[in-house]
C-alpha positions as semicolon CSV with decimal commas, in nm:
position;residue;x (nm);y (nm);z (nm)
1;D;-3,041;1,841;-1,551
2;Q;-3,417;1,805;-1,594
3;A;-3,601;1,778;-1,922
4;G;-3,946;1,929;-1,969
5;D;-4,264;1,737;-2,042
6;A;-4,232;1,797;-2,417
7;A;-3,884;1,643;-2,418
8;D;-4,006;1,347;-2,212
9;E;-4,295;1,290;-2,450
10;G;-4,053;1,297;-2,743
11;T;-3,832;1,045;-2,566
12;I;-4,124;0,807;-2,520
13;L;-4,223;0,838;-2,887
14;H;-3,860;0,777;-2,989
15;Y;-3,866;0,464;-2,777
16;I;-4,184;0,336;-2,944
17;A;-4,038;0,404;-3,290
18;E;-3,724;0,208;-3,202
19;E;-3,926;-0,079;-3,060
20;C;-4,128;-0,100;-3,379
21;L;-3,814;-0,099;-3,593
22;T;-3,629;-0,362;-3,392
23;T;-3,923;-0,597;-3,330
24;D;-4,115;-0,539;-3,655
25;G;-4,408;-0,424;-3,443
26;S;-4,674;-0,167;-3,521
27;P;-4,727;0,166;-3,345
28;D;-5,100;0,093;-3,361
29;D;-5,042;-0,168;-3,090
30;W;-4,946;0,114;-2,853
31;V;-5,262;0,322;-2,900
32;G;-5,450;0,364;-2,572
33;R;-5,155;0,253;-2,362
34;T;-5,008;0,488;-2,103
35;V;-4,629;0,488;-2,114
36;A;-4,425;0,645;-1,834
37;M;-4,063;0,756;-1,838
38;S;-4,006;0,507;-1,558
39;D;-4,117;0,230;-1,797
40;I;-3,827;0,307;-2,026
41;A;-3,568;0,403;-1,764
42;E;-3,315;0,152;-1,894
43;W;-3,357;0,277;-2,251
44;T;-3,309;0,641;-2,148
45;G;-2,970;0,545;-2,012
46;N;-2,837;0,475;-2,360
47;G;-2,606;0,774;-2,357
48;D;-2,831;1,079;-2,394
49;G;-2,696;1,272;-2,101
50;G;-2,966;1,539;-2,101
51;L;-3,254;1,307;-2,019
52;D;-3,426;1,318;-1,682
53;K;-3,427;0,951;-1,583
54;D;-3,619;1,027;-1,260
55;S;-3,910;1,196;-1,436
56;D;-4,261;1,092;-1,335
57;F;-4,401;1,200;-1,672
58;S;-4,636;0,966;-1,859
59;V;-4,847;0,995;-2,172
60;E;-5,134;0,803;-2,330
61;I;-5,049;0,712;-2,687
62;T;-5,303;0,851;-2,933
63;V;-5,393;0,753;-3,286
64;D;-5,227;1,070;-3,415
65;M;-4,903;0,981;-3,238
66;A;-4,910;0,630;-3,382
67;D;-4,989;0,758;-3,732
68;G;-4,693;0,996;-3,716
69;I;-4,459;0,713;-3,623
70;L;-4,610;0,481;-3,883
71;S;-4,555;0,731;-4,163
72;G;-4,188;0,752;-4,066
73;L;-4,154;0,375;-4,051
74;D;-4,304;0,352;-4,399
75;R;-4,044;0,599;-4,527
76;I;-3,762;0,403;-4,365
77;D;-3,891;0,081;-4,525
78;E;-3,855;0,244;-4,868
79;I;-3,482;0,303;-4,826
80;P;-3,253;0,018;-4,937
81;G;-2,953;-0,077;-4,729
82;K;-2,835;-0,206;-4,393
83;L;-3,033;-0,061;-4,102
84;F;-2,874;0,077;-3,785
85;V;-3,107;0,186;-3,502
86;E;-3,016;0,401;-3,199
87;K;-2,640;0,383;-3,239
88;R;-2,397;0,582;-3,029
89;L;-2,168;0,794;-3,246
90;D;-1,816;0,876;-3,136
91;L;-1,755;1,229;-3,270
92;S;-1,404;1,268;-3,134
93;R;-1,245;1,293;-3,480
94;W;-1,403;1,637;-3,498
95;L;-1,508;1,717;-3,140
96;P;-1,285;1,553;-2,879
97;E;-1,471;1,358;-2,608
98;Q;-1,808;1,430;-2,770
99;F;-2,069;1,182;-2,889
100;G;-2,424;1,164;-3,014
101;T;-2,690;0,900;-3,064
102;S;-2,823;0,846;-3,415
103;D;-3,192;0,756;-3,438
104;V;-3,169;0,566;-3,766
105;G;-2,890;0,517;-4,017
106;I;-2,910;0,320;-4,340
107;V;-2,604;0,221;-4,541
108;G;-2,672;0,151;-4,906
109;K;-2,439;0,081;-5,196
110;K;-2,485;0,427;-5,344
111;R;-2,623;0,637;-5,059
112;I;-2,596;0,673;-4,683
113;T;-2,912;0,792;-4,507
114;V;-2,932;0,953;-4,165
115;F;-3,288;0,972;-4,033
116;D;-3,381;1,182;-3,730
117;W;-3,716;1,166;-3,551
118;K;-3,842;1,496;-3,415
119;F;-4,177;1,511;-3,239
120;G;-4,182;1,879;-3,148
121;F;-4,423;2,135;-3,293
122;N;-4,162;2,392;-3,403
123;A;-4,060;2,321;-3,761
124;V;-3,702;2,206;-3,814
125;S;-3,542;2,181;-4,160
126;P;-3,275;1,927;-4,258
127;V;-3,113;2,173;-4,501
128;E;-2,765;2,256;-4,370
129;N;-2,883;2,136;-4,028
130;E;-2,563;2,131;-3,824
131;Q;-2,676;1,865;-3,578
132;L;-2,771;1,628;-3,857
133;M;-2,454;1,704;-4,055
134;I;-2,244;1,618;-3,749
135;Y;-2,446;1,297;-3,708
136;G;-2,389;1,223;-4,077
137;L;-2,014;1,252;-4,023
138;G;-2,029;1,040;-3,709
139;F;-2,240;0,770;-3,870
140;W;-2,008;0,757;-4,171
141;D;-1,697;0,743;-3,952
142;N;-1,829;0,485;-3,704
143;Y;-2,028;0,255;-3,932
144;A;-2,087;0,336;-4,297
145;R;-1,733;0,371;-4,431
146;H;-1,648;0,021;-4,310
147;I;-1,911;-0,146;-4,527
148;S;-1,979;0,091;-4,818
149;D;-1,793;0,319;-5,058
150;A;-2,098;0,546;-5,092
151;E;-2,017;0,916;-5,092
152;Q;-2,369;1,055;-5,123
153;F;-2,581;1,128;-4,816
154;R;-2,948;1,192;-4,759
155;L;-3,031;1,362;-4,431
156;I;-3,393;1,322;-4,325
157;I;-3,584;1,490;-4,045
158;W;-3,921;1,326;-3,982
159;Q;-4,141;1,571;-3,796
160;P;-4,503;1,461;-3,832
161;R;-4,655;1,711;-3,586
162;A;-4,504;2,032;-3,722
163;P;-4,667;2,184;-4,032
164;G;-4,391;2,252;-4,281
165;G;-4,135;2,079;-4,060
166;G;-3,892;1,808;-4,154
167;G;-3,789;1,707;-4,504
168;E;-3,495;1,559;-4,687
169;W;-3,164;1,707;-4,799
170;D;-2,888;1,555;-5,010
171;V;-2,523;1,634;-4,949
172;S;-2,191;1,482;-5,058
173;L;-1,924;1,330;-4,837
174;D;-1,680;1,598;-4,955
175;D;-1,915;1,873;-4,838
176;L;-1,966;1,700;-4,503
177;L;-1,590;1,663;-4,456
178;D;-1,543;2,033;-4,534
179;F;-1,809;2,110;-4,275
180;G;-1,624;1,881;-4,035
181;K;-1,311;2,095;-4,069
182;Q;-1,514;2,401;-3,970
183;I;-1,667;2,221;-3,673
184;K;-1,329;2,093;-3,559
185;K;-1,187;2,446;-3,568
186;A;-1,491;2,588;-3,386
187;G;-1,483;2,313;-3,126
188;K;-1,117;2,373;-3,057
189;A;-1,185;2,746;-3,016
190;T;-1,426;2,677;-2,729
191;C;-1,132;2,548;-2,522
192;D;-0,951;2,880;-2,550
193;E;-0,976;3,079;-2,228
194;D;-0,977;3,394;-2,442
195;A;-1,247;3,272;-2,678
196;P;-1,472;3,557;-2,795
197;R;-1,802;3,589;-2,611
198;I;-2,109;3,733;-2,777
199;P;-2,365;3,845;-2,518
200;G;-2,734;3,834;-2,599
201;L;-3,074;3,715;-2,480
202;K;-3,040;3,370;-2,635
203;Q;-2,704;3,308;-2,474
């Protein structure tokens, strides 16, 4: 039930990115400020069940942190469409009683973009990234399909602190829906008392 310091730092940087998007502020304004998890306790209650809301972690915002956020904000500004920030995604069409929280979604006339901030140092690719594909489905189902007929998606991971991390990957709605069928089948299998177990160090 407790997140580590790295996760708490990432949560704080996510918060700053959202604040800048929703208030048209600049991450440079945060440089030199010390931000504690307790300062954003209300924000951390937005549905992300794994967060440690009682953490006493705090971090001083550096120029490098602000620059990483700013570069992502600049990329978001380049993408045309209606902006959705920190939206809860009901995933029950594919995974009953499950949800996620999308960092940024943009609904354009021809393309739907799902943008995910990652502030860790281990490189993560958007290519066939299952988490982001599920979020793509959820964002389409909850928001995008109601206002756009777009069937092309761009999944973006913005990871400014990991060399070689992040990137952009294009995928069609048909491919995402096919993936959704696989996820739905896999999710259902987890409820089977006789589901196969695969022992190993990671598990």
